[in-house]
Amino acid sequence: QKEVEQDPGPLSVPEGAIVSLNCTYSNSAFQYFMWYRQYSRKGPELLMYTYSSGNKEDGRFTAQVDKSSKYISLFIRDSQPSDSATYLCAMSARVSGANSKLTFGKGITLSVRP
Amino acid sequence: DARVTQTPRHKVTEMGQEVTMRCQPILGHNTVFWYRQTMMQGLELLAYFRNRAPLDDSGMPKDRFSAEMPDATLATLKIQPSEPRDSAVYFCASGSGQGGTDTQYFGPGTRLTVL
C-alpha cells in the first residue's frame, strides 16, 4: 500500500458543479497537507496549504483535513472550465524550519464542461 | 517574477545515450528537489539537496542516475546510459522553508523520450 492514495479519476463535471477530491494516507506523522494544481504540460503549483486537522477556505476552494481518519479533501464550489487540471494532494512530516520532502498522491484529472 | 527554470524543455534521444538536465532554482532558495512524473507512477521524488548537500537520493536508480549541485544556481540530473523506461517528465522544484510552509515551486519540466 502506498503512503498516499488518491482517487484515480478522471472526473468530468458540468460547469457550476461542486467537486470533491479526496486522499487517504497511512503515515500518522504527516502534519502538513497541500493541494497542488497542474495544468496540462506545466509544473504543479501550490493551491492550498493546511496544517493539522480542520478546514481552510480560499475563495471557491475549501481544504479539509481529518487526521483521525487520515483523510483529506478539496472542495471546489461553482466549478469553472478554468478549473480543468490535474489535482495532486501532498503531505509532509515537517519538523524543522527548512523544506521537508513531500509525498504526493498520483493525481486526479478534472474536466469541467461548459 | 521569480521562477524555476529547466533546460532543455524537450529531449529525444536513443537508448544508451547520456542525458543531462539542468535546473536553476529560485534565487535564495536553499532546497532543490528532482522529481519524475509518469502516468503509471505519478510524481516520484528522485533526490533532493539542501544548501547544495544531497539529503536523500533513495528514489534514484544509482547505477545510471546522478544528481549534483555544482553551485547554488545550478542543479543537474544525469542519466547514463539512458533506457526507454526513463521516458518521463522530469521536474525540478525549489523551496526556501520560510514562512512555516513546505511550499515547493516547480519548474516547467523536461519531457524526455528515450527511443
PDB file of N, CA, C and O in Angstrom, chain B residues 19-23 34-36 46-47 60 65-68 75-79 90-91:
ATOM      1  N   VAL B  19      22.107  11.664 -20.975  1.00  0.00           N
ATOM      2  CA  VAL B  19      21.171  12.783 -20.935  1.00  0.00           C
ATOM      3  C   VAL B  19      21.499  13.639 -19.715  1.00  0.00           C
ATOM      4  O   VAL B  19      21.659  13.114 -18.610  1.00  0.00           O
ATOM      5  N   THR B  20      21.595  14.936 -19.914  1.00  0.00           N
ATOM      6  CA  THR B  20      21.812  15.863 -18.802  1.00  0.00           C
ATOM      7  C   THR B  20      20.702  16.899 -18.792  1.00  0.00           C
ATOM      8  O   THR B  20      20.456  17.557 -19.806  1.00  0.00           O
ATOM      9  N   MET B  21      20.060  17.024 -17.653  1.00  0.00           N
ATOM     10  CA  MET B  21      19.002  18.020 -17.465  1.00  0.00           C
ATOM     11  C   MET B  21      19.478  19.041 -16.435  1.00  0.00           C
ATOM     12  O   MET B  21      20.145  18.667 -15.462  1.00  0.00           O
ATOM     13  N   ARG B  22      19.137  20.294 -16.681  1.00  0.00           N
ATOM     14  CA  ARG B  22      19.616  21.364 -15.814  1.00  0.00           C
ATOM     15  C   ARG B  22      18.467  22.142 -15.207  1.00  0.00           C
ATOM     16  O   ARG B  22      17.398  22.277 -15.807  1.00  0.00           O
ATOM     17  N   CYS B  23      18.730  22.669 -14.030  1.00  0.00           N
ATOM     18  CA  CYS B  23      17.709  23.408 -13.294  1.00  0.00           C
ATOM     19  C   CYS B  23      18.355  24.611 -12.618  1.00  0.00           C
ATOM     20  O   CYS B  23      19.415  24.492 -11.999  1.00  0.00           O
ATOM     21  N   TRP B  34      14.389  16.972  -7.229  1.00  0.00           N
ATOM     22  CA  TRP B  34      14.187  16.410  -8.569  1.00  0.00           C
ATOM     23  C   TRP B  34      13.084  15.355  -8.492  1.00  0.00           C
ATOM     24  O   TRP B  34      13.122  14.463  -7.638  1.00  0.00           O
ATOM     25  N   TYR B  35      12.101  15.476  -9.397  1.00  0.00           N
ATOM     26  CA  TYR B  35      11.004  14.531  -9.477  1.00  0.00           C
ATOM     27  C   TYR B  35      10.920  13.963 -10.887  1.00  0.00           C
ATOM     28  O   TYR B  35      11.333  14.579 -11.863  1.00  0.00           O
ATOM     29  N   ARG B  36      10.305  12.799 -10.972  1.00  0.00           N
ATOM     30  CA  ARG B  36       9.954  12.198 -12.252  1.00  0.00           C
ATOM     31  C   ARG B  36       8.452  11.929 -12.231  1.00  0.00           C
ATOM     32  O   ARG B  36       7.926  11.425 -11.237  1.00  0.00           O
ATOM     33  N   LEU B  46      13.050  11.840  -6.767  1.00  0.00           N
ATOM     34  CA  LEU B  46      14.291  11.149  -7.087  1.00  0.00           C
ATOM     35  C   LEU B  46      15.395  11.505  -6.092  1.00  0.00           C
ATOM     36  O   LEU B  46      16.114  10.631  -5.594  1.00  0.00           O
ATOM     37  N   ALA B  47      15.543  12.802  -5.827  1.00  0.00           N
ATOM     38  CA  ALA B  47      16.628  13.265  -4.947  1.00  0.00           C
ATOM     39  C   ALA B  47      16.334  14.685  -4.494  1.00  0.00           C
ATOM     40  O   ALA B  47      15.563  15.392  -5.136  1.00  0.00           O
ATOM     41  N   MET B  60      16.311   7.304  -6.529  1.00  0.00           N
ATOM     42  CA  MET B  60      17.028   7.347  -7.794  1.00  0.00           C
ATOM     43  C   MET B  60      17.750   6.023  -8.056  1.00  0.00           C
ATOM     44  O   MET B  60      18.432   5.524  -7.169  1.00  0.00           O
ATOM     45  N   PHE B  65      21.670   6.940 -12.702  1.00  0.00           N
ATOM     46  CA  PHE B  65      21.274   8.326 -12.433  1.00  0.00           C
ATOM     47  C   PHE B  65      22.274   8.970 -11.465  1.00  0.00           C
ATOM     48  O   PHE B  65      22.757   8.324 -10.531  1.00  0.00           O
ATOM     49  N   SER B  66      22.516  10.253 -11.686  1.00  0.00           N
ATOM     50  CA  SER B  66      23.306  11.023 -10.721  1.00  0.00           C
ATOM     51  C   SER B  66      22.780  12.452 -10.674  1.00  0.00           C
ATOM     52  O   SER B  66      22.346  12.991 -11.692  1.00  0.00           O
ATOM     53  N   ALA B  67      22.807  13.028  -9.497  1.00  0.00           N
ATOM     54  CA  ALA B  67      22.341  14.404  -9.312  1.00  0.00           C
ATOM     55  C   ALA B  67      23.411  15.177  -8.563  1.00  0.00           C
ATOM     56  O   ALA B  67      24.028  14.656  -7.635  1.00  0.00           O
ATOM     57  N   GLU B  68      23.604  16.423  -9.000  1.00  0.00           N
ATOM     58  CA  GLU B  68      24.622  17.272  -8.375  1.00  0.00           C
ATOM     59  C   GLU B  68      24.141  18.711  -8.318  1.00  0.00           C
ATOM     60  O   GLU B  68      23.233  19.099  -9.055  1.00  0.00           O
ATOM     61  N   ALA B  75      21.434  23.044 -10.625  1.00  0.00           N
ATOM     62  CA  ALA B  75      21.321  21.640 -10.238  1.00  0.00           C
ATOM     63  C   ALA B  75      21.258  20.823 -11.521  1.00  0.00           C
ATOM     64  O   ALA B  75      20.648  21.257 -12.503  1.00  0.00           O
ATOM     65  N   THR B  76      21.895  19.666 -11.520  1.00  0.00           N
ATOM     66  CA  THR B  76      21.892  18.819 -12.709  1.00  0.00           C
ATOM     67  C   THR B  76      21.438  17.412 -12.367  1.00  0.00           C
ATOM     68  O   THR B  76      21.681  16.916 -11.259  1.00  0.00           O
ATOM     69  N   LEU B  77      20.762  16.794 -13.328  1.00  0.00           N
ATOM     70  CA  LEU B  77      20.361  15.396 -13.226  1.00  0.00           C
ATOM     71  C   LEU B  77      20.853  14.710 -14.491  1.00  0.00           C
ATOM     72  O   LEU B  77      20.536  15.152 -15.587  1.00  0.00           O
ATOM     73  N   LYS B  78      21.633  13.665 -14.300  1.00  0.00           N
ATOM     74  CA  LYS B  78      22.250  12.992 -15.427  1.00  0.00           C
ATOM     75  C   LYS B  78      21.811  11.534 -15.466  1.00  0.00           C
ATOM     76  O   LYS B  78      21.727  10.878 -14.414  1.00  0.00           O
ATOM     77  N   ILE B  79      21.552  11.051 -16.672  1.00  0.00           N
ATOM     78  CA  ILE B  79      21.226   9.642 -16.869  1.00  0.00           C
ATOM     79  C   ILE B  79      22.231   9.081 -17.868  1.00  0.00           C
ATOM     80  O   ILE B  79      22.399   9.602 -18.969  1.00  0.00           O
ATOM     81  N   TYR B  90      10.569  15.177 -16.223  1.00  0.00           N
ATOM     82  CA  TYR B  90      11.409  15.394 -15.044  1.00  0.00           C
ATOM     83  C   TYR B  90      11.231  16.835 -14.579  1.00  0.00           C
ATOM     84  O   TYR B  90      11.434  17.779 -15.338  1.00  0.00           O
ATOM     85  N   PHE B  91      10.845  16.981 -13.329  1.00  0.00           N
ATOM     86  CA  PHE B  91      10.623  18.301 -12.749  1.00  0.00           C
ATOM     87  C   PHE B  91      11.685  18.602 -11.698  1.00  0.00           C
ATOM     88  O   PHE B  91      12.089  17.739 -10.922  1.00  0.00           O
TER      89      PHE B  91
END
